[in-house]
JSON list of C-alpha atoms in Angstrom, two decimals:
[
{"chain": "J", "resi": 1, "resn": "MET", "atom": "CA", "xyz": [195.61, -42.41, 179.24]},
{"chain": "J", "resi": 2, "resn": "LEU", "atom": "CA", "xyz": [198.67, -42.04, 181.49]},
{"chain": "J", "resi": 3, "resn": "ALA", "atom": "CA", "xyz": [196.37, -42.32, 184.53]},
{"chain": "J", "resi": 4, "resn": "ALA", "atom": "CA", "xyz": [194.59, -45.45, 183.24]},
{"chain": "J", "resi": 5, "resn": "ASP", "atom": "CA", "xyz": [195.14, -49.00, 184.47]},
{"chain": "J", "resi": 6, "resn": "PHE", "atom": "CA", "xyz": [197.94, -50.23, 182.19]},
{"chain": "J", "resi": 7, "resn": "ALA", "atom": "CA", "xyz": [197.07, -53.86, 182.97]},
{"chain": "J", "resi": 8, "resn": "ARG", "atom": "CA", "xyz": [193.78, -53.37, 181.08]},
{"chain": "J", "resi": 9, "resn": "LEU", "atom": "CA", "xyz": [194.63, -50.54, 178.75]},
{"chain": "J", "resi": 10, "resn": "GLY", "atom": "CA", "xyz": [192.49, -51.68, 175.81]},
{"chain": "J", "resi": 11, "resn": "ASP", "atom": "CA", "xyz": [189.44, -51.99, 178.03]},
{"chain": "J", "resi": 12, "resn": "GLU", "atom": "CA", "xyz": [190.21, -48.61, 179.56]},
{"chain": "J", "resi": 13, "resn": "VAL", "atom": "CA", "xyz": [190.15, -47.05, 176.09]},
{"chain": "J", "resi": 14, "resn": "ARG", "atom": "CA", "xyz": [186.72, -48.57, 175.42]},
{"chain": "J", "resi": 15, "resn": "ASP", "atom": "CA", "xyz": [185.41, -47.58, 178.84]},
{"chain": "J", "resi": 16, "resn": "VAL", "atom": "CA", "xyz": [186.50, -43.95, 178.70]},
{"chain": "J", "resi": 17, "resn": "VAL", "atom": "CA", "xyz": [185.18, -43.53, 175.14]},
{"chain": "J", "resi": 18, "resn": "ALA", "atom": "CA", "xyz": [181.85, -45.03, 176.20]},
{"chain": "J", "resi": 19, "resn": "ALA", "atom": "CA", "xyz": [181.86, -42.54, 179.08]},
{"chain": "J", "resi": 20, "resn": "GLY", "atom": "CA", "xyz": [182.09, -39.61, 176.67]},
{"chain": "J", "resi": 21, "resn": "ALA", "atom": "CA", "xyz": [185.75, -38.89, 175.92]},
{"chain": "J", "resi": 22, "resn": "ASP", "atom": "CA", "xyz": [186.19, -37.04, 172.62]},
{"chain": "J", "resi": 23, "resn": "TRP", "atom": "CA", "xyz": [189.87, -37.89, 172.09]},
{"chain": "J", "resi": 24, "resn": "LEU", "atom": "CA", "xyz": [192.43, -40.27, 173.57]},
{"chain": "J", "resi": 25, "resn": "HIS", "atom": "CA", "xyz": [195.60, -38.48, 174.74]},
{"chain": "J", "resi": 26, "resn": "LEU", "atom": "CA", "xyz": [198.60, -40.82, 174.70]},
{"chain": "J", "resi": 27, "resn": "ASP", "atom": "CA", "xyz": [201.67, -39.65, 176.60]},
{"chain": "J", "resi": 28, "resn": "VAL", "atom": "CA", "xyz": [204.90, -41.12, 175.25]},
{"chain": "J", "resi": 29, "resn": "MET", "atom": "CA", "xyz": [207.86, -40.65, 177.62]},
{"chain": "J", "resi": 30, "resn": "ASP", "atom": "CA", "xyz": [211.43, -41.77, 177.06]},
{"chain": "J", "resi": 31, "resn": "GLY", "atom": "CA", "xyz": [213.23, -41.47, 180.41]},
{"chain": "J", "resi": 32, "resn": "HIS", "atom": "CA", "xyz": [215.58, -38.98, 178.76]},
{"chain": "J", "resi": 33, "resn": "PHE", "atom": "CA", "xyz": [213.69, -35.81, 177.86]},
{"chain": "J", "resi": 34, "resn": "VAL", "atom": "CA", "xyz": [211.42, -36.50, 180.84]},
{"chain": "J", "resi": 35, "resn": "PRO", "atom": "CA", "xyz": [212.14, -38.60, 183.97]},
{"chain": "J", "resi": 36, "resn": "ASN", "atom": "CA", "xyz": [209.77, -41.46, 183.20]},
{"chain": "J", "resi": 37, "resn": "ILE", "atom": "CA", "xyz": [209.18, -44.18, 180.59]},
{"chain": "J", "resi": 38, "resn": "THR", "atom": "CA", "xyz": [205.71, -45.11, 179.35]},
{"chain": "J", "resi": 39, "resn": "PHE", "atom": "CA", "xyz": [205.28, -46.87, 176.00]},
{"chain": "J", "resi": 40, "resn": "GLY", "atom": "CA", "xyz": [206.19, -46.73, 172.33]},
{"chain": "J", "resi": 41, "resn": "PRO", "atom": "CA", "xyz": [204.53, -47.04, 168.94]},
{"chain": "J", "resi": 42, "resn": "GLU", "atom": "CA", "xyz": [203.66, -50.71, 169.31]},
{"chain": "J", "resi": 43, "resn": "VAL", "atom": "CA", "xyz": [201.34, -49.93, 172.22]},
{"chain": "J", "resi": 44, "resn": "VAL", "atom": "CA", "xyz": [199.69, -47.19, 170.15]},
{"chain": "J", "resi": 45, "resn": "ARG", "atom": "CA", "xyz": [199.27, -49.75, 167.35]},
{"chain": "J", "resi": 46, "resn": "ALA", "atom": "CA", "xyz": [197.79, -52.30, 169.76]},
{"chain": "J", "resi": 47, "resn": "LEU", "atom": "CA", "xyz": [195.26, -49.77, 171.07]},
{"chain": "J", "resi": 48, "resn": "ARG", "atom": "CA", "xyz": [194.16, -48.51, 167.66]},
{"chain": "J", "resi": 49, "resn": "PRO", "atom": "CA", "xyz": [191.53, -51.26, 167.09]},
{"chain": "J", "resi": 50, "resn": "TYR", "atom": "CA", "xyz": [189.82, -50.36, 170.37]},
{"chain": "J", "resi": 51, "resn": "SER", "atom": "CA", "xyz": [188.51, -46.99, 169.20]},
{"chain": "J", "resi": 52, "resn": "ASP", "atom": "CA", "xyz": [188.09, -44.81, 166.12]},
{"chain": "J", "resi": 53, "resn": "ARG", "atom": "CA", "xyz": [188.36, -41.64, 168.23]},
{"chain": "J", "resi": 54, "resn": "VAL", "atom": "CA", "xyz": [191.21, -39.23, 167.64]},
{"chain": "J", "resi": 55, "resn": "PHE", "atom": "CA", "xyz": [194.53, -40.53, 168.94]},
{"chain": "J", "resi": 56, "resn": "ASP", "atom": "CA", "xyz": [196.27, -37.42, 170.24]},
{"chain": "J", "resi": 57, "resn": "VAL", "atom": "CA", "xyz": [199.87, -38.64, 170.65]},
{"chain": "J", "resi": 58, "resn": "HIS", "atom": "CA", "xyz": [202.09, -36.41, 172.79]},
{"chain": "J", "resi": 59, "resn": "LEU", "atom": "CA", "xyz": [205.76, -37.23, 172.25]},
{"chain": "J", "resi": 60, "resn": "MET", "atom": "CA", "xyz": [207.93, -36.34, 175.24]},
{"chain": "J", "resi": 61, "resn": "ILE", "atom": "CA", "xyz": [211.02, -37.82, 173.64]},
{"chain": "J", "resi": 62, "resn": "ALA", "atom": "CA", "xyz": [214.36, -36.59, 172.32]},
{"chain": "J", "resi": 63, "resn": "PRO", "atom": "CA", "xyz": [215.46, -36.86, 169.62]},
{"chain": "J", "resi": 64, "resn": "VAL", "atom": "CA", "xyz": [211.97, -36.90, 168.17]},
{"chain": "J", "resi": 65, "resn": "ASP", "atom": "CA", "xyz": [212.47, -36.88, 164.39]},
{"chain": "J", "resi": 66, "resn": "PRO", "atom": "CA", "xyz": [213.63, -40.51, 164.02]},
{"chain": "J", "resi": 67, "resn": "ASN", "atom": "CA", "xyz": [210.41, -41.71, 165.68]},
{"chain": "J", "resi": 68, "resn": "LEU", "atom": "CA", "xyz": [207.77, -39.71, 163.81]},
{"chain": "J", "resi": 69, "resn": "ASP", "atom": "CA", "xyz": [207.22, -42.27, 161.06]},
{"chain": "J", "resi": 70, "resn": "ALA", "atom": "CA", "xyz": [206.72, -45.12, 163.55]},
{"chain": "J", "resi": 71, "resn": "PHE", "atom": "CA", "xyz": [204.00, -43.27, 165.45]},
{"chain": "J", "resi": 72, "resn": "ALA", "atom": "CA", "xyz": [202.32, -42.17, 162.25]},
{"chain": "J", "resi": 73, "resn": "ARG", "atom": "CA", "xyz": [202.21, -45.78, 161.04]},
{"chain": "J", "resi": 74, "resn": "ALA", "atom": "CA", "xyz": [200.97, -46.95, 164.45]},
{"chain": "J", "resi": 75, "resn": "GLY", "atom": "CA", "xyz": [197.77, -44.93, 164.10]},
{"chain": "J", "resi": 76, "resn": "ALA", "atom": "CA", "xyz": [198.33, -41.48, 165.58]},
{"chain": "J", "resi": 77, "resn": "ASP", "atom": "CA", "xyz": [195.97, -38.83, 164.25]},
{"chain": "J", "resi": 78, "resn": "ILE", "atom": "CA", "xyz": [197.74, -35.88, 165.88]},
{"chain": "J", "resi": 79, "resn": "ILE", "atom": "CA", "xyz": [201.45, -35.96, 166.69]},
{"chain": "J", "resi": 80, "resn": "THR", "atom": "CA", "xyz": [202.52, -33.29, 169.15]},
{"chain": "J", "resi": 81, "resn": "ILE", "atom": "CA", "xyz": [206.19, -32.56, 169.78]},
{"chain": "J", "resi": 82, "resn": "HIS", "atom": "CA", "xyz": [208.00, -30.34, 172.26]},
{"chain": "J", "resi": 83, "resn": "ALA", "atom": "CA", "xyz": [209.61, -27.13, 171.09]},
{"chain": "J", "resi": 84, "resn": "GLU", "atom": "CA", "xyz": [212.41, -27.93, 173.55]},
{"chain": "J", "resi": 85, "resn": "THR", "atom": "CA", "xyz": [213.45, -31.29, 172.07]},
{"chain": "J", "resi": 86, "resn": "GLY", "atom": "CA", "xyz": [215.46, -30.17, 169.06]},
{"chain": "J", "resi": 87, "resn": "PRO", "atom": "CA", "xyz": [216.88, -27.27, 167.09]},
{"chain": "J", "resi": 88, "resn": "HIS", "atom": "CA", "xyz": [214.74, -27.72, 163.97]},
{"chain": "J", "resi": 89, "resn": "LEU", "atom": "CA", "xyz": [211.13, -27.36, 165.11]},
{"chain": "J", "resi": 90, "resn": "ASP", "atom": "CA", "xyz": [209.97, -26.07, 161.72]},
{"chain": "J", "resi": 91, "resn": "ARG", "atom": "CA", "xyz": [211.44, -29.10, 159.95]},
{"chain": "J", "resi": 92, "resn": "SER", "atom": "CA", "xyz": [209.92, -31.54, 162.43]},
{"chain": "J", "resi": 93, "resn": "LEU", "atom": "CA", "xyz": [206.44, -30.05, 162.05]},
{"chain": "J", "resi": 94, "resn": "GLN", "atom": "CA", "xyz": [206.73, -30.21, 158.27]},
{"chain": "J", "resi": 95, "resn": "ALA", "atom": "CA", "xyz": [207.74, -33.87, 158.61]},
{"chain": "J", "resi": 96, "resn": "ILE", "atom": "CA", "xyz": [204.61, -34.67, 160.63]},
{"chain": "J", "resi": 97, "resn": "ARG", "atom": "CA", "xyz": [202.36, -33.07, 158.04]},
{"chain": "J", "resi": 98, "resn": "GLY", "atom": "CA", "xyz": [204.32, -34.84, 155.32]},
{"chain": "J", "resi": 99, "resn": "LEU", "atom": "CA", "xyz": [203.30, -38.12, 156.97]},
{"chain": "J", "resi": 100, "resn": "GLY", "atom": "CA", "xyz": [199.65, -37.12, 156.56]},
{"chain": "J", "resi": 101, "resn": "LYS", "atom": "CA", "xyz": [199.09, -36.35, 160.25]},
{"chain": "J", "resi": 102, "resn": "LYS", "atom": "CA", "xyz": [198.03, -33.23, 162.10]},
{"chain": "J", "resi": 103, "resn": "ALA", "atom": "CA", "xyz": [200.94, -31.46, 163.74]},
{"chain": "J", "resi": 104, "resn": "GLY", "atom": "CA", "xyz": [201.02, -30.16, 167.28]},
{"chain": "J", "resi": 105, "resn": "VAL", "atom": "CA", "xyz": [203.63, -28.22, 169.22]},
{"chain": "J", "resi": 106, "resn": "THR", "atom": "CA", "xyz": [203.89, -28.05, 172.99]},
{"chain": "J", "resi": 107, "resn": "ILE", "atom": "CA", "xyz": [205.87, -26.00, 175.48]},
{"chain": "J", "resi": 108, "resn": "CYS", "atom": "CA", "xyz": [206.90, -26.67, 179.07]},
{"chain": "J", "resi": 109, "resn": "PRO", "atom": "CA", "xyz": [205.91, -24.27, 181.86]},
{"chain": "J", "resi": 110, "resn": "ALA", "atom": "CA", "xyz": [209.21, -22.36, 181.83]},
{"chain": "J", "resi": 111, "resn": "THR", "atom": "CA", "xyz": [209.28, -21.93, 178.04]},
{"chain": "J", "resi": 112, "resn": "PRO", "atom": "CA", "xyz": [208.01, -18.58, 176.76]},
{"chain": "J", "resi": 113, "resn": "GLU", "atom": "CA", "xyz": [205.30, -18.55, 174.14]},
{"chain": "J", "resi": 114, "resn": "ASN", "atom": "CA", "xyz": [207.38, -16.56, 171.65]},
{"chain": "J", "resi": 115, "resn": "VAL", "atom": "CA", "xyz": [208.99, -19.81, 170.45]},
{"chain": "J", "resi": 116, "resn": "LEU", "atom": "CA", "xyz": [205.67, -20.43, 168.66]},
{"chain": "J", "resi": 117, "resn": "SER", "atom": "CA", "xyz": [205.71, -17.22, 166.64]},
{"chain": "J", "resi": 118, "resn": "TYR", "atom": "CA", "xyz": [207.30, -18.56, 163.47]},
{"chain": "J", "resi": 119, "resn": "VAL", "atom": "CA", "xyz": [205.54, -21.95, 163.34]},
{"chain": "J", "resi": 120, "resn": "LEU", "atom": "CA", "xyz": [201.91, -21.07, 163.99]},
{"chain": "J", "resi": 121, "resn": "ASP", "atom": "CA", "xyz": [201.03, -21.43, 160.31]},
{"chain": "J", "resi": 122, "resn": "LYS", "atom": "CA", "xyz": [202.42, -24.97, 160.32]},
{"chain": "J", "resi": 123, "resn": "VAL", "atom": "CA", "xyz": [200.53, -26.43, 163.27]},
{"chain": "J", "resi": 124, "resn": "ASP", "atom": "CA", "xyz": [197.03, -27.71, 163.92]},
{"chain": "J", "resi": 125, "resn": "LEU", "atom": "CA", "xyz": [197.33, -27.69, 167.71]},
{"chain": "J", "resi": 126, "resn": "VAL", "atom": "CA", "xyz": [199.24, -25.86, 170.43]},
{"chain": "J", "resi": 127, "resn": "LEU", "atom": "CA", "xyz": [199.56, -27.65, 173.76]},
{"chain": "J", "resi": 128, "resn": "VAL", "atom": "CA", "xyz": [200.36, -25.71, 176.92]},
{"chain": "J", "resi": 129, "resn": "MET", "atom": "CA", "xyz": [201.79, -27.83, 179.72]},
{"chain": "J", "resi": 130, "resn": "THR", "atom": "CA", "xyz": [200.38, -26.72, 183.06]},
{"chain": "J", "resi": 131, "resn": "VAL", "atom": "CA", "xyz": [202.64, -29.13, 184.95]},
{"chain": "J", "resi": 132, "resn": "ASN", "atom": "CA", "xyz": [206.22, -30.11, 184.32]},
{"chain": "J", "resi": 133, "resn": "PRO", "atom": "CA", "xyz": [206.09, -33.10, 181.95]},
{"chain": "J", "resi": 134, "resn": "GLY", "atom": "CA", "xyz": [207.07, -36.56, 183.15]},
{"chain": "J", "resi": 135, "resn": "PHE", "atom": "CA", "xyz": [204.50, -37.70, 185.69]},
{"chain": "J", "resi": 136, "resn": "GLY", "atom": "CA", "xyz": [200.74, -37.77, 186.12]},
{"chain": "J", "resi": 137, "resn": "GLY", "atom": "CA", "xyz": [198.91, -36.44, 189.15]},
{"chain": "J", "resi": 138, "resn": "GLN", "atom": "CA", "xyz": [200.86, -33.18, 189.56]},
{"chain": "J", "resi": 139, "resn": "SER", "atom": "CA", "xyz": [199.41, -29.91, 190.79]},
{"chain": "J", "resi": 140, "resn": "PHE", "atom": "CA", "xyz": [198.34, -27.27, 188.30]},
{"chain": "J", "resi": 141, "resn": "ILE", "atom": "CA", "xyz": [200.78, -24.37, 187.80]},
{"chain": "J", "resi": 142, "resn": "ASN", "atom": "CA", "xyz": [198.61, -21.27, 187.96]},
{"chain": "J", "resi": 143, "resn": "GLU", "atom": "CA", "xyz": [201.12, -19.00, 186.23]},
{"chain": "J", "resi": 144, "resn": "GLN", "atom": "CA", "xyz": [200.34, -20.78, 182.96]},
{"chain": "J", "resi": 145, "resn": "VAL", "atom": "CA", "xyz": [196.84, -19.29, 182.76]},
{"chain": "J", "resi": 146, "resn": "GLU", "atom": "CA", "xyz": [198.17, -15.94, 181.57]},
{"chain": "J", "resi": 147, "resn": "LYS", "atom": "CA", "xyz": [200.35, -17.74, 179.02]},
{"chain": "J", "resi": 148, "resn": "ILE", "atom": "CA", "xyz": [197.26, -19.52, 177.66]},
{"chain": "J", "resi": 149, "resn": "GLY", "atom": "CA", "xyz": [195.58, -16.15, 177.17]},
{"chain": "J", "resi": 150, "resn": "ARG", "atom": "CA", "xyz": [198.59, -14.76, 175.34]},
{"chain": "J", "resi": 151, "resn": "ILE", "atom": "CA", "xyz": [198.75, -17.78, 173.05]},
{"chain": "J", "resi": 152, "resn": "ARG", "atom": "CA", "xyz": [195.04, -17.49, 172.31]},
{"chain": "J", "resi": 153, "resn": "ALA", "atom": "CA", "xyz": [195.72, -13.93, 171.15]},
{"chain": "J", "resi": 154, "resn": "MET", "atom": "CA", "xyz": [198.66, -15.15, 169.01]},
{"chain": "J", "resi": 155, "resn": "ILE", "atom": "CA", "xyz": [196.49, -17.80, 167.35]},
{"chain": "J", "resi": 156, "resn": "ALA", "atom": "CA", "xyz": [193.85, -15.19, 166.52]},
{"chain": "J", "resi": 157, "resn": "ASN", "atom": "CA", "xyz": [191.61, -16.56, 163.74]},
{"chain": "J", "resi": 158, "resn": "ARG", "atom": "CA", "xyz": [193.84, -19.46, 162.71]},
{"chain": "J", "resi": 159, "resn": "PRO", "atom": "CA", "xyz": [192.15, -22.90, 162.81]},
{"chain": "J", "resi": 160, "resn": "ILE", "atom": "CA", "xyz": [194.40, -24.12, 165.62]},
{"chain": "J", "resi": 161, "resn": "ARG", "atom": "CA", "xyz": [193.25, -26.02, 168.70]},
{"chain": "J", "resi": 162, "resn": "LEU", "atom": "CA", "xyz": [194.59, -24.68, 172.02]},
{"chain": "J", "resi": 163, "resn": "GLU", "atom": "CA", "xyz": [195.06, -27.62, 174.34]},
{"chain": "J", "resi": 164, "resn": "VAL", "atom": "CA", "xyz": [195.99, -27.74, 178.03]},
{"chain": "J", "resi": 165, "resn": "ASP", "atom": "CA", "xyz": [197.53, -30.71, 179.81]},
{"chain": "J", "resi": 166, "resn": "GLY", "atom": "CA", "xyz": [198.33, -31.02, 183.50]},
{"chain": "J", "resi": 167, "resn": "GLY", "atom": "CA", "xyz": [196.28, -30.81, 186.68]},
{"chain": "J", "resi": 168, "resn": "VAL", "atom": "CA", "xyz": [193.00, -30.38, 184.83]},
{"chain": "J", "resi": 169, "resn": "ASN", "atom": "CA", "xyz": [189.90, -30.85, 186.99]},
{"chain": "J", "resi": 170, "resn": "THR", "atom": "CA", "xyz": [186.57, -29.08, 187.43]},
{"chain": "J", "resi": 171, "resn": "GLU", "atom": "CA", "xyz": [188.20, -26.06, 189.07]},
{"chain": "J", "resi": 172, "resn": "THR", "atom": "CA", "xyz": [191.17, -25.59, 186.75]},
{"chain": "J", "resi": 173, "resn": "ALA", "atom": "CA", "xyz": [189.05, -26.35, 183.68]},
{"chain": "J", "resi": 174, "resn": "GLN", "atom": "CA", "xyz": [187.20, -23.11, 184.35]},
{"chain": "J", "resi": 175, "resn": "LEU", "atom": "CA", "xyz": [190.45, -21.13, 184.53]},
{"chain": "J", "resi": 176, "resn": "VAL", "atom": "CA", "xyz": [191.94, -22.44, 181.29]},
{"chain": "J", "resi": 177, "resn": "ALA", "atom": "CA", "xyz": [188.69, -22.27, 179.35]},
{"chain": "J", "resi": 178, "resn": "ALA", "atom": "CA", "xyz": [188.17, -18.67, 180.43]},
{"chain": "J", "resi": 179, "resn": "ALA", "atom": "CA", "xyz": [191.72, -17.92, 179.22]},
{"chain": "J", "resi": 180, "resn": "GLY", "atom": "CA", "xyz": [190.93, -19.36, 175.77]},
{"chain": "J", "resi": 181, "resn": "ALA", "atom": "CA", "xyz": [191.73, -23.07, 175.82]},
{"chain": "J", "resi": 182, "resn": "ASP", "atom": "CA", "xyz": [189.32, -25.21, 173.82]},
{"chain": "J", "resi": 183, "resn": "THR", "atom": "CA", "xyz": [190.79, -28.71, 174.31]},
{"chain": "J", "resi": 184, "resn": "LEU", "atom": "CA", "xyz": [191.43, -30.15, 177.77]},
{"chain": "J", "resi": 185, "resn": "VAL", "atom": "CA", "xyz": [193.45, -33.22, 178.73]},
{"chain": "J", "resi": 186, "resn": "ALA", "atom": "CA", "xyz": [192.38, -34.83, 182.00]},
{"chain": "J", "resi": 187, "resn": "GLY", "atom": "CA", "xyz": [193.95, -37.93, 183.49]},
{"chain": "J", "resi": 188, "resn": "SER", "atom": "CA", "xyz": [193.80, -38.41, 187.23]},
{"chain": "J", "resi": 189, "resn": "ALA", "atom": "CA", "xyz": [190.58, -36.41, 187.51]},
{"chain": "J", "resi": 190, "resn": "ILE", "atom": "CA", "xyz": [188.88, -38.95, 185.21]},
{"chain": "J", "resi": 191, "resn": "PHE", "atom": "CA", "xyz": [190.42, -42.26, 186.21]},
{"chain": "J", "resi": 192, "resn": "LYS", "atom": "CA", "xyz": [191.03, -41.94, 189.95]},
{"chain": "J", "resi": 193, "resn": "GLU", "atom": "CA", "xyz": [187.73, -43.44, 191.13]},
{"chain": "J", "resi": 194, "resn": "GLY", "atom": "CA", "xyz": [187.36, -46.27, 188.63]},
{"chain": "J", "resi": 195, "resn": "PRO", "atom": "CA", "xyz": [185.20, -46.93, 185.56]},
{"chain": "J", "resi": 196, "resn": "LYS", "atom": "CA", "xyz": [181.84, -46.37, 187.27]},
{"chain": "J", "resi": 197, "resn": "PHE", "atom": "CA", "xyz": [182.69, -42.69, 187.65]},
{"chain": "J", "resi": 198, "resn": "TYR", "atom": "CA", "xyz": [184.28, -41.94, 184.26]},
{"chain": "J", "resi": 199, "resn": "ALA", "atom": "CA", "xyz": [181.10, -40.54, 182.72]},
{"chain": "J", "resi": 200, "resn": "ARG", "atom": "CA", "xyz": [180.35, -38.35, 185.73]},
{"chain": "J", "resi": 201, "resn": "ASN", "atom": "CA", "xyz": [183.90, -37.00, 185.86]},
{"chain": "J", "resi": 202, "resn": "ILE", "atom": "CA", "xyz": [184.05, -36.25, 182.13]},
{"chain": "J", "resi": 203, "resn": "ALA", "atom": "CA", "xyz": [180.67, -34.55, 182.21]},
{"chain": "J", "resi": 204, "resn": "SER", "atom": "CA", "xyz": [181.59, -32.36, 185.18]},
{"chain": "J", "resi": 205, "resn": "ILE", "atom": "CA", "xyz": [184.85, -31.18, 183.62]},
{"chain": "J", "resi": 206, "resn": "ARG", "atom": "CA", "xyz": [183.14, -30.51, 180.28]},
{"chain": "J", "resi": 207, "resn": "ALA", "atom": "CA", "xyz": [180.33, -28.55, 181.96]},
{"chain": "J", "resi": 208, "resn": "ALA", "atom": "CA", "xyz": [182.81, -26.46, 183.95]},
{"chain": "J", "resi": 209, "resn": "ALA", "atom": "CA", "xyz": [184.81, -25.64, 180.82]},
{"chain": "J", "resi": 210, "resn": "HIS", "atom": "CA", "xyz": [181.75, -24.76, 178.75]},
{"chain": "J", "resi": 211, "resn": "ALA", "atom": "CA", "xyz": [180.41, -22.49, 181.49]},
{"chain": "J", "resi": 212, "resn": "ALA", "atom": "CA", "xyz": [183.65, -20.53, 181.62]},
{"chain": "J", "resi": 213, "resn": "ALA", "atom": "CA", "xyz": [184.61, -20.49, 177.93]},
{"chain": "J", "resi": 214, "resn": "ARG", "atom": "CA", "xyz": [185.14, -17.20, 176.15]}
]
């Protein structure tokens, strides 16, 4: 939703769901961990009545632990935190599950995947950033495709979603799906042409991913 029209955010939620979106990915940025500020739990709470789809809340904030309860209460279904934002990743993931929410962990492009090794049994989702977090509309970092494949091998048969966020379009969707990603976040590629094209854009990205999936 970072690429949506913030002046009509509730309507944008309804429009993109009607166009076929499976989840709503909400990027929360604090101007500290990342160089931008978006919104907080009250906006998540305000959007919750607009859709019963999964609210996939990606917290790009530090410190993160003091804010988990607020986002859980606001209506997040999945709360994803960065491995880079604090020293106690295991504790933070346990806290999310203790709030009754699904727990996700994400890593920036320069972070190696081995930071996930000891928490894989405590997460429901792994998110690979294929751009540097902080702004929408960035170019896809191709070096992350191999990382996605390595993480898919690490996950093995665990019931963990492997999500990709950053520069996803019809071309890059094929690359990440072929590497093993099963959940794709698309912003600019969906919203850039306005509501009349949301359904077409979603369908084309989905078709490209399905065609290339393992």
